[in-house]
Structures are given as structure tokens and as C-alpha cells.
């Protein structure tokens, strides 16, 4: 909800507060300089701490522990192969990116980790991450099997491939974000949030994200690390279920919290041409925390969701 100050002062603060706010509510306002400073993780953390203190004081420590650094990757009009980019030609040899039918996987993105402000040990041994996925058989189901996708690290060089009909490289702007899980994330089930807790958490998250994302609050985004923005249900839950071929069960919530987002690409952030063939599903590359810490990208799991 937005309230303009001329509305408040025009009718009197006391009158406006009683009509626009419930008992125990609060008005949160930022100066222009404070709003600009929200681009930094430190200030985002301070804002989150204040909101948690006012909305869910009993769960404040847990919510701050939930917070995880991610990077929104908004496509721009640049086409620089030397920077992190979506699409373009594969960065690895054919043998490295073949599926079980000996067909090449599609190059979805390559990230130069030097462009991201990461304070993690696993980054010391990884300079580039390239993401590949099968796009030409989605009518028979989303790519979920091990050979349907790959995440490869290391330096790359442009290699010779049979086909040169690749989409143009698309660069992106990088926005750091102290991210929070969605209301349906397995963390809330694991920590046994009550229905009232979940409602309060959703309010907290909505207000917090409104300040961080501004007018993009209702837009789907592409993202590196952080939390997946689910469309149907918890993406971490689905990663655990698919990877270990488990039947739906509440027990999965406990193991699902070990899965975290590596890369999220949404067709509603920007419609790349390959979505014409693939369909309008959002793609999530998921990885377990221990594998990420070890820099082991051989055990990732792709989840795809759509409306």
C-alpha cells in the first residue's frame, strides 16, 4: 500500500493513520538518499532487521538467518562476449555438452564470477560458470534428467560447432540483493511456521521487496544465487523430489532446505528466441549447499515451472 504525504497531512496525521493503518501498524518512509543506499547489502540488512523487529520480533533472528545474497541479472542491450551474458555460442567442446542422444545442449548463459561481489571460498576455484540445457524435446516433458542439462566451470574459448545458428549474446545489469525465501519455501515448513507466522512473513517480505525492487516488485526476474521465485510450489522441494526420485511427502521439506538456487531464467523477464521452442517455463538450476561450497557442479538439478 502506498500513501502520499499530501494525503496524510491534508487530512491530518491522526485521522489518516486511523483510516489507513491497523492498530500496531507503522509507516515506513525513506529520503531520496536512503532509497538510493538500498542498493547496498549492508543497508538492505538494516532495513530487514527493522522490519523483522516490528513485524515478527519473536522470529527476527531466524528471518535474518534466512537472508541470502543473490544477484538480479536484468538483460540490457549490450552484446559483449567478454562479459557475463545469456545465449551466444557454446563455450565448451561438443563432447562436453552432448546429451545421451549425442545432441548438443543449448547454451543458456555464461557468468564471469569476477563481475559479482562474492565472498565465498568456492569462488576461488571457479572463474566462469556456463549453463546448458536441452530445449528441443520439451513437448515430452521438461528437462529433468541428468543428461538434459549441465553446469560447467573454468575458463572457456569459443569452439567450433556443427551449427553456427546461435542467438545473439545478451548482457545484463547486475543488482545485488539480500534475498528472502517465498511464503511457500520449505524453510517455513521445516521451522514449523504457523499460518499466522506465514501471513506475517509474507507481509514482511512484500514490504521489504517493495523497497528493494521498487516498480519491479511484481515483475519476474532472472537471478544468480539467492532464492528461487516459485510459480507453482517450492522449487527446492521439487529439486529434492526429482533428484532422488521421491514420491510427494511432507518428509521432503527437511531435505529440501539443503537445496539453493544457482540460476533462474524467466521468459517474462525477457523473451529470448529459444523460448519459442522451449515454451514459457521459468528455468531454475538448483544445487545443494555442500556441493556449492565444494565447487562441485556435477550434481545440479533443473526444475521448470510455468503458470
Tab-separated table of C-alpha atoms in Angstrom:
chain	number	residue	atom	x	y	z
A	1	UNK	CA	0.000	0.000	0.000
A	2	UNK	CA	1.253	3.485	-0.806
A	3	UNK	CA	0.135	6.637	0.993
A	4	UNK	CA	1.190	10.035	-0.301
A	5	UNK	CA	2.184	12.558	2.326
A	6	UNK	CA	-0.143	15.220	0.979
A	7	UNK	CA	-2.961	12.780	1.716
A	8	UNK	CA	-1.756	12.315	5.280
A	9	UNK	CA	-1.123	15.934	6.122
A	10	UNK	CA	-4.013	17.208	4.066
A	11	UNK	CA	-6.490	15.498	6.397
A	12	UNK	CA	-4.332	15.420	9.491
A	13	UNK	CA	-1.918	12.682	10.527
A	14	UNK	CA	-4.120	11.324	13.298
A	15	UNK	CA	-7.150	11.000	11.003
A	16	UNK	CA	-5.159	9.393	8.192
A	17	UNK	CA	-3.359	6.960	10.452
A	18	UNK	CA	-6.626	5.707	11.923
A	19	UNK	CA	-8.134	5.218	8.472
A	20	UNK	CA	-5.155	3.698	6.682
A	21	UNK	CA	-3.432	1.703	9.418
A	22	UNK	CA	-4.451	-1.075	11.754
A	23	UNK	CA	-3.516	-0.899	15.412
A	24	UNK	CA	0.128	-1.825	15.760
A	25	UNK	CA	0.917	-0.873	12.164
A	26	UNK	CA	3.655	1.501	11.105
A	27	UNK	CA	4.535	3.987	8.399
A	28	UNK	CA	7.884	3.426	6.715
A	29	UNK	CA	9.410	6.291	4.767
A	30	UNK	CA	12.756	6.861	3.099
A	31	UNK	CA	14.544	10.002	1.977
A	32	UNK	CA	15.954	10.070	-1.575
A	33	UNK	CA	19.468	9.353	-0.301
A	34	UNK	CA	18.238	6.479	1.866
A	35	UNK	CA	16.360	4.999	-1.065
A	36	UNK	CA	19.495	5.136	-3.233
A	37	UNK	CA	21.554	3.497	-0.479
A	38	UNK	CA	19.268	0.444	-0.596
A	39	UNK	CA	21.379	-0.790	-3.499
A	40	UNK	CA	23.966	-1.930	-0.912
A	41	UNK	CA	23.671	-5.174	1.029
A	42	UNK	CA	24.515	-3.511	4.368
A	43	UNK	CA	21.596	-1.089	4.142
A	44	UNK	CA	19.256	-3.817	2.923
A	45	UNK	CA	20.194	-5.830	6.014
A	46	UNK	CA	19.457	-2.864	8.281
A	47	UNK	CA	16.057	-2.408	6.656
A	48	UNK	CA	15.273	-6.112	7.007
A	49	UNK	CA	16.297	-6.051	10.651
A	50	UNK	CA	13.992	-3.102	11.386
A	51	UNK	CA	11.049	-4.710	9.584
A	52	UNK	CA	11.582	-8.033	11.343
A	53	UNK	CA	11.763	-6.269	14.705
A	54	UNK	CA	8.410	-4.584	14.076
A	55	UNK	CA	6.530	-7.348	12.271
A	56	UNK	CA	7.927	-10.630	13.641
A	57	UNK	CA	10.081	-9.824	16.690
A	58	UNK	CA	9.931	-13.395	18.021
A	59	UNK	CA	11.288	-14.734	14.727
A	60	UNK	CA	13.725	-11.912	13.968
A	61	UNK	CA	16.918	-13.955	14.417
A	62	UNK	CA	15.593	-16.755	12.210
A	63	UNK	CA	14.484	-14.370	9.463
A	64	UNK	CA	17.867	-12.632	9.411
A	65	UNK	CA	19.426	-16.081	9.161
A	66	UNK	CA	17.188	-16.839	6.174
A	67	UNK	CA	18.544	-13.805	4.292
A	68	UNK	CA	20.912	-14.791	1.488
A	69	UNK	CA	22.860	-12.693	-1.019
A	70	UNK	CA	21.772	-13.032	-4.628
A	71	UNK	CA	22.095	-11.027	-7.834
A	72	UNK	CA	19.286	-9.904	-10.106
A	73	UNK	CA	20.521	-10.106	-13.709
A	74	UNK	CA	18.394	-7.796	-15.843
A	75	UNK	CA	19.042	-8.107	-19.613
A	76	UNK	CA	20.253	-4.967	-21.369
A	77	UNK	CA	21.073	-4.045	-24.976
A	78	UNK	CA	24.799	-4.763	-24.811
A	79	UNK	CA	26.332	-7.654	-26.727
A	80	UNK	CA	29.823	-8.048	-25.251
A	81	UNK	CA	31.090	-11.633	-25.410
A	82	UNK	CA	33.768	-10.884	-22.811
A	83	UNK	CA	31.201	-10.025	-20.144
A	84	UNK	CA	28.672	-12.275	-18.451
A	85	UNK	CA	25.925	-12.987	-20.954
A	86	UNK	CA	22.935	-15.021	-21.958
A	87	UNK	CA	22.844	-17.085	-25.156
A	88	UNK	CA	25.537	-16.973	-27.826
A	89	UNK	CA	27.607	-19.931	-28.971
A	90	UNK	CA	28.595	-22.775	-26.605
A	91	UNK	CA	31.769	-22.226	-24.601
A	92	UNK	CA	32.838	-25.859	-24.445
A	93	UNK	CA	33.564	-28.643	-26.876
A	94	UNK	CA	30.809	-30.806	-28.322
A	95	UNK	CA	31.772	-33.861	-26.279
A	96	UNK	CA	31.361	-31.866	-23.082
A	97	UNK	CA	27.832	-30.699	-23.826
A	98	UNK	CA	26.215	-33.716	-25.500
A	99	UNK	CA	23.097	-35.367	-24.134
A	100	UNK	CA	22.552	-39.141	-24.243
A	101	UNK	CA	21.432	-38.841	-27.900
A	102	UNK	CA	24.700	-37.093	-28.832
A	103	UNK	CA	22.814	-33.834	-29.467
A	104	UNK	CA	24.281	-30.552	-28.265
A	105	UNK	CA	22.700	-28.932	-25.255
A	106	UNK	CA	21.662	-25.310	-25.662
A	107	UNK	CA	23.938	-22.643	-24.194
A	108	UNK	CA	21.744	-20.646	-21.821
A	109	UNK	CA	24.248	-18.386	-20.057
A	110	UNK	CA	27.882	-17.888	-19.095
A	111	UNK	CA	28.767	-15.940	-15.950
A	112	UNK	CA	32.115	-14.307	-15.255
A	113	UNK	CA	32.229	-14.520	-11.465
A	114	UNK	CA	34.678	-11.620	-11.232
A	115	UNK	CA	31.731	-9.360	-12.042
A	116	UNK	CA	29.868	-10.476	-8.917
A	117	UNK	CA	30.770	-9.351	-5.414
A	118	UNK	CA	31.065	-12.817	-3.895
A	119	UNK	CA	32.708	-13.559	-0.576
A	120	UNK	CA	32.714	-17.345	-0.812
A	121	UNK	CA	35.598	-19.793	-0.815
A	122	UNK	CA	34.188	-21.825	-3.712
A	123	UNK	CA	34.703	-18.834	-5.999
A	124	UNK	CA	38.493	-19.142	-5.571
A	125	UNK	CA	38.484	-22.184	-7.848
A	126	UNK	CA	35.796	-21.041	-10.289
A	127	UNK	CA	36.193	-18.186	-12.771
A	128	UNK	CA	33.386	-18.930	-15.195
A	129	UNK	CA	30.134	-20.851	-14.986
A	130	UNK	CA	28.350	-21.923	-18.162
A	131	UNK	CA	24.786	-23.268	-18.144
A	132	UNK	CA	23.464	-25.686	-20.766
A	133	UNK	CA	20.008	-27.195	-21.167
A	134	UNK	CA	18.013	-29.371	-23.544
A	135	UNK	CA	15.337	-27.320	-25.291
A	136	UNK	CA	14.183	-29.401	-28.266
A	137	UNK	CA	12.051	-32.066	-26.564
A	138	UNK	CA	10.024	-30.130	-24.015
A	139	UNK	CA	6.756	-31.312	-25.556
A	140	UNK	CA	7.575	-34.665	-23.933
A	141	UNK	CA	8.311	-33.096	-20.574
A	142	UNK	CA	10.595	-30.506	-19.036
A	143	UNK	CA	14.335	-31.266	-18.907
A	144	UNK	CA	14.835	-33.003	-15.565
A	145	UNK	CA	17.085	-35.991	-16.233
A	146	UNK	CA	20.839	-35.793	-15.639
A	147	UNK	CA	21.750	-35.591	-19.348
A	148	UNK	CA	19.204	-32.831	-20.012
A	149	UNK	CA	21.416	-30.073	-18.579
A	150	UNK	CA	24.945	-29.273	-17.463
A	151	UNK	CA	26.794	-26.637	-15.449
A	152	UNK	CA	30.462	-26.374	-16.419
A	153	UNK	CA	33.111	-24.227	-14.798
A	154	UNK	CA	36.548	-22.993	-15.820
A	155	UNK	CA	37.867	-20.696	-18.495
A	156	UNK	CA	36.421	-21.107	-21.944
A	157	UNK	CA	37.266	-20.388	-25.526
A	158	UNK	CA	34.885	-20.181	-28.444
A	159	UNK	CA	34.912	-23.603	-30.058
A	160	UNK	CA	33.888	-24.943	-33.459
A	161	UNK	CA	30.427	-26.477	-33.571
A	162	UNK	CA	28.383	-28.004	-36.347
A	163	UNK	CA	25.731	-25.321	-36.130
A	164	UNK	CA	26.519	-21.603	-36.105
A	165	UNK	CA	22.902	-20.513	-35.880
A	166	UNK	CA	23.060	-19.171	-32.331
A	167	UNK	CA	21.102	-16.358	-30.752
A	168	UNK	CA	22.943	-13.091	-30.237
A	169	UNK	CA	24.761	-12.586	-26.967
A	170	UNK	CA	22.753	-10.546	-24.425
A	171	UNK	CA	24.498	-8.915	-21.460
A	172	UNK	CA	22.785	-7.882	-18.254
A	173	UNK	CA	22.929	-5.393	-15.398
A	174	UNK	CA	23.782	-6.861	-12.010
A	175	UNK	CA	21.879	-5.776	-8.904
A	176	UNK	CA	22.912	-7.324	-5.549
A	177	UNK	CA	20.027	-8.260	-3.297
A	178	UNK	CA	19.740	-9.667	0.205
A	179	UNK	CA	17.088	-12.166	-0.739
A	180	UNK	CA	14.353	-13.860	1.276
A	181	UNK	CA	12.524	-17.136	0.607
A	182	UNK	CA	8.959	-17.056	-0.663
A	183	UNK	CA	5.960	-17.859	1.526
A	184	UNK	CA	5.852	-21.413	0.118
A	185	UNK	CA	9.536	-22.231	0.645
A	186	UNK	CA	10.369	-25.443	2.503
A	187	UNK	CA	12.192	-23.437	5.178
A	188	UNK	CA	8.864	-22.216	6.562
A	189	UNK	CA	7.568	-25.783	6.778
A	190	UNK	CA	10.809	-27.070	8.264
A	191	UNK	CA	10.707	-24.457	11.031
A	192	UNK	CA	7.006	-25.106	11.578
A	193	UNK	CA	5.696	-21.616	10.897
A	194	UNK	CA	2.058	-21.347	11.904
A	195	UNK	CA	-0.493	-19.949	9.482
A	196	UNK	CA	-0.303	-16.647	11.332
A	197	UNK	CA	3.511	-16.707	11.103
A	198	UNK	CA	3.321	-17.327	7.361
A	199	UNK	CA	0.921	-14.403	6.850
A	200	UNK	CA	3.178	-12.080	8.824
A	201	UNK	CA	6.240	-13.311	6.963
A	202	UNK	CA	4.550	-12.668	3.617
A	203	UNK	CA	3.699	-9.133	4.739
A	204	UNK	CA	7.293	-8.580	5.863
A	205	UNK	CA	8.714	-9.957	2.630
A	206	UNK	CA	6.330	-7.946	0.446
A	207	UNK	CA	7.166	-4.662	2.188
A	208	UNK	CA	10.887	-5.425	2.144
A	209	UNK	CA	10.932	-6.409	-1.537
A	210	UNK	CA	8.896	-3.334	-2.439
A	211	UNK	CA	11.687	-1.137	-1.126
A	212	UNK	CA	14.422	-3.214	-2.776
A	213	UNK	CA	12.784	-3.777	-6.175
A	214	UNK	CA	10.566	-0.718	-6.422
A	215	UNK	CA	8.352	-0.771	-9.502
A	216	UNK	CA	9.759	-4.209	-10.436
A	217	UNK	CA	8.138	-5.785	-7.367
A	218	UNK	CA	5.573	-7.687	-9.462
A	219	UNK	CA	7.929	-8.477	-12.353
A	220	UNK	CA	9.640	-11.820	-12.840
A	221	UNK	CA	13.416	-11.592	-12.832
A	222	UNK	CA	16.498	-13.523	-13.838
A	223	UNK	CA	18.678	-14.243	-10.847
A	224	UNK	CA	22.043	-15.730	-9.832
A	225	UNK	CA	22.060	-17.224	-6.303
A	226	UNK	CA	19.562	-16.010	-3.704
A	227	UNK	CA	16.193	-17.801	-3.590
A	228	UNK	CA	14.082	-19.131	-6.454
A	229	UNK	CA	10.867	-17.241	-7.165
A	230	UNK	CA	8.471	-20.148	-7.437
A	231	UNK	CA	5.466	-20.149	-9.757
A	232	UNK	CA	3.735	-23.355	-8.646
A	233	UNK	CA	5.280	-24.597	-5.386
A	234	UNK	CA	8.612	-24.662	-3.569
A	235	UNK	CA	11.385	-25.123	-6.148
A	236	UNK	CA	13.790	-26.529	-3.526
A	237	UNK	CA	11.181	-29.179	-2.676
A	238	UNK	CA	10.870	-30.102	-6.348
A	239	UNK	CA	14.661	-30.292	-6.744
A	240	UNK	CA	14.942	-32.791	-3.887
A	241	UNK	CA	11.959	-34.793	-5.131
A	242	UNK	CA	13.164	-35.029	-8.717
A	243	UNK	CA	16.855	-35.579	-7.961
A	244	UNK	CA	16.211	-38.510	-5.610
A	245	UNK	CA	13.089	-39.720	-7.450
A	246	UNK	CA	10.917	-39.461	-4.346
A	247	UNK	CA	7.140	-39.568	-4.069
A	248	UNK	CA	5.411	-36.447	-2.771
A	249	UNK	CA	5.691	-36.374	1.007
A	250	UNK	CA	5.959	-33.892	3.882
A	251	UNK	CA	9.257	-35.546	4.781
A	252	UNK	CA	10.850	-33.924	1.724
A	253	UNK	CA	10.670	-30.489	3.355
A	254	UNK	CA	13.500	-31.395	5.728
A	255	UNK	CA	15.918	-32.314	2.935
A	256	UNK	CA	14.673	-29.612	0.573
A	257	UNK	CA	16.221	-26.863	2.709
A	258	UNK	CA	19.657	-28.133	1.610
A	259	UNK	CA	18.938	-27.039	-1.973
A	260	UNK	CA	19.655	-23.486	-3.102
A	261	UNK	CA	19.320	-21.516	-6.303
A	262	UNK	CA	22.203	-21.280	-8.735
A	263	UNK	CA	20.484	-19.617	-11.724
A	264	UNK	CA	16.916	-18.569	-12.519
A	265	UNK	CA	15.831	-17.563	-16.032
A	266	UNK	CA	12.269	-16.413	-16.644
A	267	UNK	CA	10.670	-15.880	-20.065
A	268	UNK	CA	8.737	-12.969	-18.580
A	269	UNK	CA	11.934	-11.153	-17.650
A	270	UNK	CA	12.916	-11.154	-21.320
A	271	UNK	CA	11.614	-13.378	-24.100
A	272	UNK	CA	14.622	-14.976	-25.769
A	273	UNK	CA	14.005	-16.673	-29.091
A	274	UNK	CA	14.716	-20.152	-27.706
A	275	UNK	CA	11.528	-19.886	-25.614
A	276	UNK	CA	9.587	-20.183	-28.896
A	277	UNK	CA	10.712	-23.809	-28.978
A	278	UNK	CA	11.126	-24.446	-25.274
A	279	UNK	CA	7.865	-22.945	-24.035
A	280	UNK	CA	7.065	-20.345	-21.388
A	281	UNK	CA	8.563	-22.162	-18.396
A	282	UNK	CA	10.845	-20.488	-15.882
A	283	UNK	CA	14.117	-22.404	-15.549
A	284	UNK	CA	15.805	-22.995	-12.184
A	285	UNK	CA	19.244	-24.544	-11.818
A	286	UNK	CA	19.388	-25.816	-8.230
A	287	UNK	CA	22.367	-27.106	-6.232
A	288	UNK	CA	22.845	-28.428	-2.705
A	289	UNK	CA	24.694	-26.175	-0.274
A	290	UNK	CA	27.531	-28.639	0.353
A	291	UNK	CA	28.102	-29.129	-3.384
A	292	UNK	CA	28.160	-25.370	-3.932
A	293	UNK	CA	30.652	-24.891	-1.093
A	294	UNK	CA	32.845	-27.559	-2.670
A	295	UNK	CA	32.508	-26.050	-6.147
A	296	UNK	CA	31.019	-29.316	-7.410
A	297	UNK	CA	28.501	-28.573	-10.170
A	298	UNK	CA	28.055	-32.170	-11.351
A	299	UNK	CA	25.054	-32.807	-9.092
A	300	UNK	CA	22.794	-29.905	-10.012
A	301	UNK	CA	19.087	-30.332	-10.675
A	302	UNK	CA	16.949	-28.362	-13.112
A	303	UNK	CA	13.349	-27.552	-12.245
A	304	UNK	CA	10.981	-25.836	-14.690
A	305	UNK	CA	7.676	-24.259	-13.696
A	306	UNK	CA	5.025	-22.303	-15.549
A	307	UNK	CA	1.542	-20.954	-14.936
